[in-house]
Structures are given as C-alpha cells and as structure tokens.
Coordinates of C-alpha atoms in Angstrom, one line a residue:
Chain A
M1 CA 70.2 103.9 6.8
P2 CA 70.4 101.4 3.9
A3 CA 68.3 98.3 4.4
A4 CA 71.2 96.0 3.7
R5 CA 72.9 97.1 6.9
T6 CA 70.0 96.5 9.2
A7 CA 68.7 93.3 7.6
P8 CA 69.6 90.2 9.7
K9 CA 72.3 88.0 8.0
V10 CA 70.5 85.2 6.2
A11 CA 72.1 81.8 6.3
A12 CA 73.4 81.2 2.8
M13 CA 72.1 78.2 0.8
R14 CA 74.5 75.3 0.4
I15 CA 75.9 75.4 -3.2
L16 CA 77.7 72.7 -5.1
H17 CA 79.7 73.9 -8.2
H18 CA 79.7 71.0 -10.6
M19 CA 79.6 69.7 -14.2
P20 CA 77.0 67.1 -15.2
L21 CA 79.5 64.5 -16.5
S22 CA 82.2 65.0 -14.0
P23 CA 82.3 61.7 -12.0
F24 CA 83.9 63.6 -9.0
S25 CA 81.0 66.0 -9.0
R26 CA 78.5 63.2 -9.2
K27 CA 80.2 61.5 -6.2
V28 CA 79.5 64.5 -4.1
R29 CA 76.0 65.0 -5.4
L30 CA 75.2 61.4 -4.4
A31 CA 76.9 61.8 -1.0
L32 CA 74.9 65.0 -0.2
K33 CA 71.6 63.3 -1.2
E34 CA 72.4 60.2 0.8
K35 CA 73.1 62.4 3.9
G36 CA 69.8 64.2 3.3
L37 CA 71.5 67.6 3.0
D38 CA 69.8 70.2 0.7
F39 CA 71.8 72.0 -1.8
E40 CA 71.6 74.0 -5.0
L41 CA 73.6 73.0 -8.1
S42 CA 75.6 75.6 -10.0
Q43 CA 77.0 74.4 -13.3
E44 CA 80.5 75.7 -13.8
R45 CA 82.1 76.0 -17.3
V46 CA 85.5 75.3 -16.0
W47 CA 87.2 76.0 -19.3
E48 CA 86.1 79.7 -19.0
R49 CA 88.3 80.0 -15.9
R50 CA 86.1 82.6 -14.2
P51 CA 88.0 84.7 -11.7
E52 CA 85.2 84.3 -9.1
F53 CA 85.5 80.5 -9.4
L54 CA 89.3 80.5 -9.3
A55 CA 89.0 82.4 -6.1
L56 CA 87.0 79.5 -4.6
N57 CA 89.4 76.9 -6.0
P58 CA 92.7 78.0 -7.6
A59 CA 92.9 74.5 -9.1
G60 CA 90.0 75.6 -11.4
Q61 CA 88.3 72.2 -11.0
V62 CA 84.9 71.0 -9.9
P63 CA 83.4 70.0 -7.5
V64 CA 83.6 72.9 -5.0
L65 CA 81.2 73.0 -2.1
E66 CA 80.1 76.3 -0.4
D67 CA 78.5 75.1 2.8
E68 CA 75.7 76.9 4.6
G69 CA 78.1 78.5 7.1
G70 CA 80.2 79.9 4.3
Q71 CA 83.0 77.2 4.5
V72 CA 84.4 76.5 1.0
V73 CA 85.7 73.0 0.3
A74 CA 87.4 72.1 -2.9
D75 CA 88.3 68.6 -4.2
S76 CA 85.8 65.7 -4.0
S77 CA 87.7 63.7 -1.4
A78 CA 88.1 66.7 0.8
I79 CA 84.4 67.4 0.4
V80 CA 83.2 63.9 1.4
E81 CA 85.6 63.7 4.3
Y82 CA 84.3 67.1 5.4
L83 CA 80.7 66.1 5.1
D84 CA 81.3 62.9 7.2
E85 CA 83.0 65.0 9.9
V86 CA 80.5 67.9 10.1
Y87 CA 77.3 65.9 9.4
P88 CA 78.1 62.6 11.1
E89 CA 74.6 61.1 11.0
R90 CA 74.5 58.3 8.4
P91 CA 78.3 57.9 8.1
M92 CA 79.4 57.1 4.5
L93 CA 82.9 56.0 5.1
G94 CA 82.4 53.4 7.8
R95 CA 82.1 53.0 11.5
N96 CA 85.7 52.3 12.5
A97 CA 89.2 52.9 11.2
A98 CA 89.3 49.5 9.4
E99 CA 86.0 50.0 7.6
R100 CA 87.0 53.6 6.7
A101 CA 90.4 52.3 5.3
E102 CA 88.6 49.8 3.2
T103 CA 86.1 52.4 1.9
R104 CA 88.9 54.8 1.1
R105 CA 90.9 52.1 -0.7
I106 CA 87.9 51.3 -3.0
V107 CA 87.1 55.0 -3.6
A108 CA 90.8 55.5 -4.6
W109 CA 90.5 52.6 -6.9
F110 CA 87.7 54.3 -8.9
D111 CA 89.0 57.9 -8.5
G112 CA 92.4 56.8 -9.5
K113 CA 92.6 53.5 -11.4
F114 CA 89.2 53.4 -13.1
H115 CA 89.4 57.1 -14.0
A116 CA 92.9 56.8 -15.5
E117 CA 92.1 53.5 -17.4
V118 CA 88.5 54.1 -18.5
G119 CA 87.2 57.6 -17.6
L120 CA 89.9 59.7 -19.1
N121 CA 89.9 57.5 -22.3
L122 CA 86.1 57.8 -22.8
V123 CA 84.7 60.9 -20.9
F124 CA 87.7 63.1 -21.6
E125 CA 87.9 62.1 -25.2
K126 CA 84.2 62.3 -26.0
V127 CA 83.1 65.2 -23.7
T128 CA 85.9 67.2 -22.1
K129 CA 87.9 67.7 -25.4
R130 CA 84.8 69.1 -27.1
F131 CA 84.2 71.7 -24.4
F132 CA 87.9 72.7 -24.3
G133 CA 88.1 72.8 -28.1
L134 CA 90.8 70.1 -28.1
G135 CA 89.6 68.4 -31.3
N136 CA 88.1 65.0 -32.0
P137 CA 88.3 61.9 -29.8
D138 CA 91.4 59.8 -30.3
S139 CA 90.3 56.4 -31.6
A140 CA 93.1 54.6 -29.9
A141 CA 92.1 56.1 -26.5
L142 CA 88.5 55.1 -27.0
R143 CA 89.6 51.5 -27.8
I144 CA 91.7 51.4 -24.7
G145 CA 89.0 52.8 -22.5
K146 CA 86.5 50.2 -23.7
Q147 CA 89.0 47.4 -23.3
F148 CA 89.9 48.3 -19.7
I149 CA 86.3 48.5 -18.4
G150 CA 85.8 44.7 -18.1
P151 CA 88.2 44.0 -15.2
H152 CA 86.6 46.8 -13.2
L153 CA 83.1 45.3 -13.7
D154 CA 84.5 41.9 -12.7
Y155 CA 85.9 43.5 -9.5
I156 CA 82.6 45.1 -8.7
A157 CA 80.9 41.7 -9.1
E158 CA 83.4 40.0 -6.9
L159 CA 83.1 42.6 -4.1
S160 CA 79.3 43.1 -4.2
E161 CA 78.7 39.3 -4.1
R162 CA 81.1 38.7 -1.3
R163 CA 79.8 41.6 0.9
R164 CA 76.5 42.7 -0.5
W165 CA 77.9 46.3 -1.0
L166 CA 81.4 47.2 -2.3
A167 CA 83.1 47.9 1.1
G168 CA 80.9 45.8 3.4
S169 CA 77.3 45.1 4.4
E170 CA 76.2 48.7 4.2
F171 CA 75.8 51.0 1.3
G172 CA 78.5 53.7 1.4
L173 CA 81.0 55.9 -0.3
A174 CA 82.7 53.0 -2.1
D175 CA 79.4 52.3 -3.9
I176 CA 78.8 56.0 -4.5
A177 CA 82.2 56.5 -6.0
A178 CA 82.0 53.4 -8.3
A179 CA 78.5 54.4 -9.4
A180 CA 79.5 58.0 -10.0
H181 CA 82.3 57.0 -12.4
L182 CA 80.3 54.2 -14.1
S183 CA 77.2 56.5 -14.6
C184 CA 79.3 58.9 -16.7
I185 CA 80.4 56.0 -18.9
D186 CA 76.8 54.7 -19.0
Y187 CA 75.6 58.1 -20.2
L188 CA 77.9 57.6 -23.2
G189 CA 76.5 54.1 -23.8
D190 CA 79.9 52.5 -23.3
V191 CA 79.1 50.0 -20.4
P192 CA 78.7 46.5 -21.8
W193 CA 76.1 45.6 -19.1
E194 CA 74.9 42.5 -21.0
D195 CA 78.3 40.8 -20.7
F196 CA 78.6 41.6 -16.9
P197 CA 75.2 40.6 -15.4
R198 CA 76.6 40.5 -11.8
A199 CA 77.9 44.0 -11.9
K200 CA 74.6 45.0 -13.5
D201 CA 72.7 43.6 -10.5
W202 CA 74.8 45.8 -8.2
Y203 CA 74.3 48.9 -10.4
A204 CA 70.6 48.3 -10.6
R205 CA 70.4 48.3 -6.8
V206 CA 72.4 51.6 -6.7
K207 CA 70.4 53.2 -9.5
S208 CA 67.1 52.5 -7.8
R209 CA 68.1 54.6 -4.7
P210 CA 66.3 58.0 -4.5
S211 CA 69.7 59.8 -4.3
F212 CA 70.4 58.6 -7.9
R213 CA 67.4 60.1 -9.6
P214 CA 68.7 63.6 -10.3
L215 CA 71.7 62.1 -12.1
L216 CA 69.4 60.2 -14.4
A217 CA 67.7 63.4 -15.3
D218 CA 71.0 65.1 -16.3
S219 CA 71.5 66.1 -19.9
V220 CA 74.4 67.5 -21.7
A221 CA 73.8 69.8 -24.7
G222 CA 74.4 67.9 -28.0
M223 CA 74.9 64.5 -26.3
R224 CA 71.8 62.4 -25.8
A225 CA 72.1 59.5 -23.3
P226 CA 71.0 56.1 -24.6
P227 CA 67.4 55.1 -23.6
H228 CA 68.6 52.6 -21.0
Y229 CA 70.5 55.3 -19.1
A230 CA 67.5 56.5 -17.1
D231 CA 65.7 53.2 -17.1
L232 CA 65.7 51.5 -13.7
D233 CA 64.8 48.2 -15.5
F234 CA 67.7 48.5 -18.0
Chain B
M1 CA 103.4 19.4 19.4
P2 CA 105.0 21.7 16.8
A3 CA 106.6 24.8 18.3
A4 CA 104.7 27.1 16.1
R5 CA 101.5 26.2 17.9
T6 CA 102.7 26.8 21.4
A7 CA 104.8 29.9 20.8
P8 CA 103.1 33.1 21.9
K9 CA 101.9 35.3 19.0
V10 CA 104.6 38.0 18.5
A11 CA 103.3 41.4 17.4
A12 CA 104.4 41.8 13.8
M13 CA 106.6 44.7 12.9
R14 CA 105.0 47.5 10.9
I15 CA 105.9 47.2 7.3
L16 CA 105.6 49.7 4.4
H17 CA 105.7 48.2 0.9
H18 CA 107.1 51.0 -1.3
M19 CA 109.2 52.1 -4.2
P20 CA 112.0 54.7 -3.7
L21 CA 110.8 57.2 -6.4
S22 CA 107.1 56.7 -5.8
P23 CA 105.9 60.1 -4.5
F24 CA 102.9 58.4 -2.9
S25 CA 105.2 56.0 -1.0
R26 CA 107.4 59.0 0.1
K27 CA 104.4 60.8 1.4
V28 CA 103.6 57.9 3.8
R29 CA 107.3 57.4 4.8
L30 CA 107.4 61.1 5.8
A31 CA 104.1 60.8 7.6
L32 CA 105.2 57.7 9.6
K33 CA 108.5 59.4 10.6
E34 CA 106.8 62.7 11.6
K35 CA 104.4 60.7 13.8
G36 CA 107.4 58.9 15.4
L37 CA 106.1 55.4 14.3
D38 CA 108.8 52.8 13.6
F39 CA 108.5 50.7 10.5
E40 CA 110.4 48.5 8.1
L41 CA 110.6 49.3 4.4
S42 CA 110.0 46.5 1.9
Q43 CA 110.8 47.5 -1.7
E44 CA 108.2 46.1 -4.1
R45 CA 108.9 45.6 -7.7
V46 CA 105.3 46.2 -8.7
W47 CA 105.9 45.3 -12.3
E48 CA 106.5 41.7 -11.2
R49 CA 102.9 41.5 -9.9
R50 CA 103.7 39.0 -7.1
P51 CA 100.6 37.1 -6.0
E52 CA 101.5 37.8 -2.3
F53 CA 101.5 41.5 -3.0
L54 CA 98.4 41.4 -5.1
A55 CA 96.7 39.7 -2.2
L56 CA 97.5 42.7 0.0
N57 CA 96.5 45.2 -2.7
P58 CA 94.6 44.0 -5.8
A59 CA 95.4 47.3 -7.4
G60 CA 99.0 46.2 -7.5
Q61 CA 100.3 49.6 -6.4
V62 CA 102.5 51.0 -3.7
P63 CA 102.3 52.1 -1.0
V64 CA 100.7 49.4 1.2
L65 CA 101.0 49.5 5.0
E66 CA 100.9 46.4 7.2
D67 CA 100.3 47.8 10.6
E68 CA 101.5 46.1 13.8
G69 CA 98.1 44.6 14.6
G70 CA 97.9 43.1 11.2
Q71 CA 95.7 45.7 9.6
V72 CA 96.5 46.1 5.9
V73 CA 95.9 49.6 4.4
A74 CA 96.4 50.3 0.7
D75 CA 96.5 53.7 -1.1
S76 CA 98.5 56.6 0.3
S77 CA 95.4 58.7 1.2
A78 CA 93.8 55.8 3.0
I79 CA 97.0 55.2 4.9
V80 CA 97.6 58.8 6.1
E81 CA 93.9 59.1 7.1
Y82 CA 94.2 55.8 9.0
L83 CA 97.4 56.9 10.7
D84 CA 95.8 60.2 11.9
E85 CA 92.8 58.3 13.2
V86 CA 94.7 55.4 14.9
Y87 CA 97.7 57.4 16.2
P88 CA 96.1 60.8 16.9
E89 CA 99.1 62.3 18.6
R90 CA 100.7 65.0 16.4
P91 CA 97.8 65.3 14.0
M92 CA 99.0 65.8 10.4
L93 CA 95.8 66.9 8.8
G94 CA 94.7 69.7 11.1
R95 CA 92.9 70.3 14.3
N96 CA 89.3 71.0 13.1
A97 CA 87.2 70.3 10.0
A98 CA 88.2 73.6 8.2
E99 CA 91.9 72.9 8.7
R100 CA 91.6 69.3 7.5
A101 CA 89.6 70.5 4.5
E102 CA 92.4 72.9 3.5
T103 CA 95.1 70.3 4.1
R104 CA 93.2 67.7 2.0
R105 CA 92.7 70.3 -0.8
I106 CA 96.4 71.0 -1.0
V107 CA 97.3 67.3 -0.8
A108 CA 94.9 66.6 -3.7
W109 CA 96.5 69.4 -5.6
F110 CA 99.9 67.6 -5.5
D111 CA 98.6 64.1 -5.7
G112 CA 96.3 65.0 -8.6
K113 CA 97.3 68.1 -10.5
F114 CA 101.1 68.2 -9.9
H115 CA 101.4 64.4 -10.4
A116 CA 99.4 64.6 -13.7
E117 CA 101.1 67.7 -15.1
V118 CA 104.7 67.2 -13.8
G119 CA 105.2 63.8 -12.1
L120 CA 103.8 61.6 -14.8
N121 CA 105.7 63.5 -17.5
L122 CA 109.0 63.2 -15.7
V123 CA 109.1 60.4 -13.2
F124 CA 107.0 58.1 -15.3
E125 CA 108.9 58.8 -18.5
K126 CA 112.4 58.6 -17.0
V127 CA 111.9 55.9 -14.3
T128 CA 108.7 53.9 -14.5
K129 CA 108.9 53.2 -18.2
R130 CA 112.4 51.7 -17.8
F131 CA 111.3 49.3 -15.1
F132 CA 108.2 48.3 -17.0
G133 CA 110.2 47.9 -20.2
L134 CA 108.1 50.5 -22.0
G135 CA 110.9 52.1 -24.0
N136 CA 112.6 55.5 -23.9
P137 CA 111.3 58.7 -22.5
D138 CA 109.0 60.7 -24.8
S139 CA 110.7 64.0 -25.4
A140 CA 107.4 65.9 -25.8
A141 CA 106.3 64.6 -22.3
L142 CA 109.6 65.7 -20.7
R143 CA 109.2 69.1 -22.2
I144 CA 105.7 69.5 -20.9
G145 CA 106.7 68.3 -17.4
K146 CA 109.5 70.8 -17.2
Q147 CA 107.2 73.6 -18.5
F148 CA 104.4 72.9 -16.0
I149 CA 106.6 72.9 -12.8
G150 CA 106.9 76.7 -12.6
P151 CA 103.3 77.5 -11.6
H152 CA 103.4 74.9 -8.9
L153 CA 106.6 76.4 -7.4
D154 CA 105.0 79.8 -7.5
Y155 CA 101.9 78.4 -5.7
I156 CA 104.2 76.9 -3.0
A157 CA 105.9 80.3 -2.6
E158 CA 102.6 82.1 -2.3
L159 CA 101.1 79.7 0.3
S160 CA 104.3 79.3 2.4
E161 CA 104.8 83.1 2.7
R162 CA 101.3 83.8 3.5
R163 CA 101.0 81.1 6.2
R164 CA 104.5 79.9 7.0
W165 CA 103.6 76.3 6.1
L166 CA 101.4 75.3 3.1
A167 CA 98.1 74.7 4.9
G168 CA 98.6 77.0 7.9
S169 CA 100.9 77.9 10.8
E170 CA 101.9 74.3 11.5
F171 CA 103.9 71.8 9.4
G172 CA 101.6 69.0 8.2
L173 CA 100.4 66.7 5.5
A174 CA 100.2 69.5 2.8
D175 CA 103.9 70.1 3.2
I176 CA 104.6 66.4 3.3
A177 CA 102.7 65.7 0.1
A178 CA 104.2 68.6 -1.8
A179 CA 107.7 67.7 -0.7
A180 CA 107.2 64.0 -1.5
H181 CA 106.3 64.8 -5.1
L182 CA 109.0 67.5 -5.5
S183 CA 111.7 65.3 -4.0
C184 CA 111.2 62.8 -6.8
I185 CA 111.6 65.5 -9.4
D186 CA 114.6 66.8 -7.6
Y187 CA 116.2 63.3 -7.6
L188 CA 116.0 63.6 -11.4
G189 CA 117.6 67.1 -11.3
D190 CA 114.6 68.7 -12.9
V191 CA 113.6 71.3 -10.3
P192 CA 114.9 74.8 -11.4
W193 CA 115.4 75.9 -7.8
E194 CA 117.5 78.9 -8.8
D195 CA 114.6 80.5 -10.6
F196 CA 112.2 80.0 -7.6
P197 CA 114.1 81.1 -4.5
R198 CA 110.9 81.5 -2.4
A199 CA 109.8 77.9 -3.0
K200 CA 113.4 76.9 -2.4
D201 CA 113.3 78.5 1.1
W202 CA 110.2 76.4 1.9
Y203 CA 111.8 73.2 0.6
A204 CA 115.1 73.9 2.5
R205 CA 113.0 74.1 5.7
V206 CA 111.2 70.7 4.9
K207 CA 114.5 69.1 3.8
S208 CA 116.2 69.9 7.1
R209 CA 113.6 68.0 9.2
P210 CA 114.9 64.6 10.5
S211 CA 111.9 62.8 8.8
F212 CA 113.4 63.7 5.5
R213 CA 116.8 62.2 6.0
P214 CA 116.0 58.6 4.8
L215 CA 114.6 60.0 1.5
L216 CA 117.9 61.8 0.9
A217 CA 119.8 58.5 1.3
D218 CA 117.6 56.7 -1.3
S219 CA 119.3 55.5 -4.5
V220 CA 117.9 53.9 -7.6
A221 CA 120.0 51.5 -9.5
G222 CA 121.5 53.1 -12.6
M223 CA 120.2 56.6 -11.7
R224 CA 122.4 58.7 -9.6
A225 CA 120.9 61.8 -8.0
P226 CA 122.6 65.2 -8.6
P227 CA 124.9 66.3 -5.9
H228 CA 122.5 68.9 -4.5
Y229 CA 119.8 66.3 -3.9
A230 CA 121.1 65.2 -0.5
D231 CA 122.7 68.6 0.4
L232 CA 120.7 70.6 3.0
D233 CA 122.6 73.7 1.8
F234 CA 121.6 73.3 -1.9

C-alpha cells in the first residue's frame, strides 16, 4: 500500500501569495503578524499568469491567502475581514459597529483614494510597469503622485493627533492600511517626511512595531531602497 | 423657553447621500431595499464640495449613509458591512466566514476590476467628466471600456450557471454589486446583451426584483437611457 494513502493528513501551512511592493499584500502581512498568526510567504509573479495561481484567484491579483484548513481567500479586504472573523482575538477592525465603520472608512480612503492619487502614479509607474514590460515611467504621472501625497500626510497628522491612532485610541487596521501604502512609496524614496513631521511621528510609531520588521527587510531586484527606509530613527 | 429645547428629540429619517449613476451608491440603494430598510435619497453634487457634505465624509465621495440613530457611515463597503452587522435579518454577505469571503471576493472584483477596466472608461468619460467640466470623452478610453466588458459578462455567466446566484445558492451582495455596476453601463446603452445571453438571463432575474425598480426610474439631466434600460423584458 503506498505510504501516501496511510499517512495521516498533515495540516497545511498557512501561505500568503504576495508581491513585495504590493500595498494590499503588505496590509495582509501586517495584519497576520499583528494577530500572531504564522504564515509562509510565496512571491507570485502575477504577470506570468500561472494557471495554478489563477485557479486560486481568477482575478490574477495578490494577495491570496491559503489558510491552514485549506480555505482560500482572495482580495485584501476579504482576507482581513475573514481573519477578524475566524481569529477574533486582538480584533483589528474595532469593538463595535461604529468603530468598525470608522476603521473601514479609513481603510477605504487609503486603498481607494490614496492608491488612485499616489500609489498608482508612483508604484505602478516605477515598479509595476517594469515587470509587465509596459515601458518607462510617465513623468506627468510621477509629478501628480508626488503632488498628491501632501494632503494625505496632513490627514494622517490630523487623525493621529486627535485620536492617538488613525481610527481611535487603539492601533488597528486603519493604521495598518495607511502604513502599508505609505511604506511602498517610502521604499521608492518619495515620501517628503521632513515637510510633514507630525505624520512622520505617527509613521515612526508604526514602524517600530515588531510586525513591521519583515517589510523593512524586503528588497526588490534592481531597486534599492533609500537608507532611511529600514531605519527606525529616520 | 424656545420650543426647540422642550420638543422631544425626533428620530431622524435614514438618509442616503448619493448620485444616480454612481455604481457604489446603487450598490447601497439595492442593499437597503433588499433589507427592507426605509430611507430618503439626497442627491449630492460632489463636484460642488459642500462644506456640510465634507463634514460627513472628508473624502468628498458618495455614498454616505446617515442612519436613524445619527450614525454616519461613509464608503460603500463600510456601509454594507455596517448594515449586515446592525440589521442582521436577511444577511447579504453570507451565513458563515467562507460564504462571506466568497461574497467579498466577488464584490471586490466588481468594485475594483470591473470599475477600473469598464466603469471608469465609460461612466467616468461620458458622465463624470461632464459634471466636473473636464471636457469631452476620450475615444481611446471608450474603446477600452467596451472591449473589456466581455470577459466580465462571461464570468457572470459562468458563476450564475454553476451556482444560480453569483456567490452561491442565495441572492446576495455579490449579485447586488455586479448589477449596480452593470446597470450604470446599461444606462449608457453600452452592454452588448445580445452577445451574452447567459449573463443577460442572470441580469433579467436581478432586474425583476422589487429592489431594482427605483434604479430603473432614475434619470440624469441631458442623458436619456435607451428604451431597454427600464424594460424587464429587454
């Protein structure tokens, strides 16, 4: 009898399919760490459109979570909602409907507005286009991305001073989402921290959390992060 | 003593701030109706950036819900999650974590992928640009939007035939999101229904639900919907 048929079924390791400079992947990596959940990272070259990956997520996008029990969850918002439901210790979204509504509003601000105004103009132009072979960055887009970042840093300053963390008195998914997006821009050296000291104070607090360390060790072939990127005393 | 100080506090009516051809507003309108929750619509000219509206949602976007108890919720995903938490009868997201994960994945598909590939290229170019005074539609964008709609209609066909509704055996938020986005394109006359009869079957089933009727009565100044738009037998 072949061994494979008699061996007990081993619980599969939790796997997160990701890309290093995908802010949505980073959001989930931070959330998993903050919840104390172990996982392995599997880097996905989404532009290769591997059939095995498309079977996990027909949208062909990262992040995708394969949980220990085999549950597959695609899309970063679906993943973090799933994690808060299935692993409710240390809730990331809030402790009641009003807190969760406020967290989700701010997460949507960064996943939607920040990503459209800043992320797509900088990360897409400088990083994604290269991997997809879509040519050089468009200088008008880079200019727009750099111009739009200021109001977001002001908004972070306003929220974090009024409440300590972005959605309230506790660190949570709003901070995780904002930091995930900003950290990608910071890897490119495009966050003008010196002009926004109050947002920098908040980011320094997030950056010093143990959950953040693996992100600071990320590197992308052919794109070196500026020295301050991994420096907690930047 | 002024009357205002002695009058009992009257429970405020539930209000949804919206725009008629905003797919995200339509998603919430359908969700409220499906849940049997009464509400008033307040049309917001977001391009005017009214201070009172920015106080409700600093992102300046619709939809925004003011619930009966005074709770303000901005962002369509935050609103529908809030509604399913606070009014749990007739759940729209699913009955367990796996069902909710699948619903959220499909909602993200339409809010993200469909909106980026089709919605922005057609609704933004034909409608939003006019209101914001951003000039004429870009013909390249219109071409791309029309070209990208086919694969989404195929995906709707595949899911709805395999499961009856998009996320499973019950009608829910996945159907609501997909129909909200498609209905805006349909208002513009840009859905090639005749070439996608299986997706059309699903849409006919959604369109015949009582929750859909108010959307079929919508009209936008200077933009008449094609005759089939409001026809249940299109």
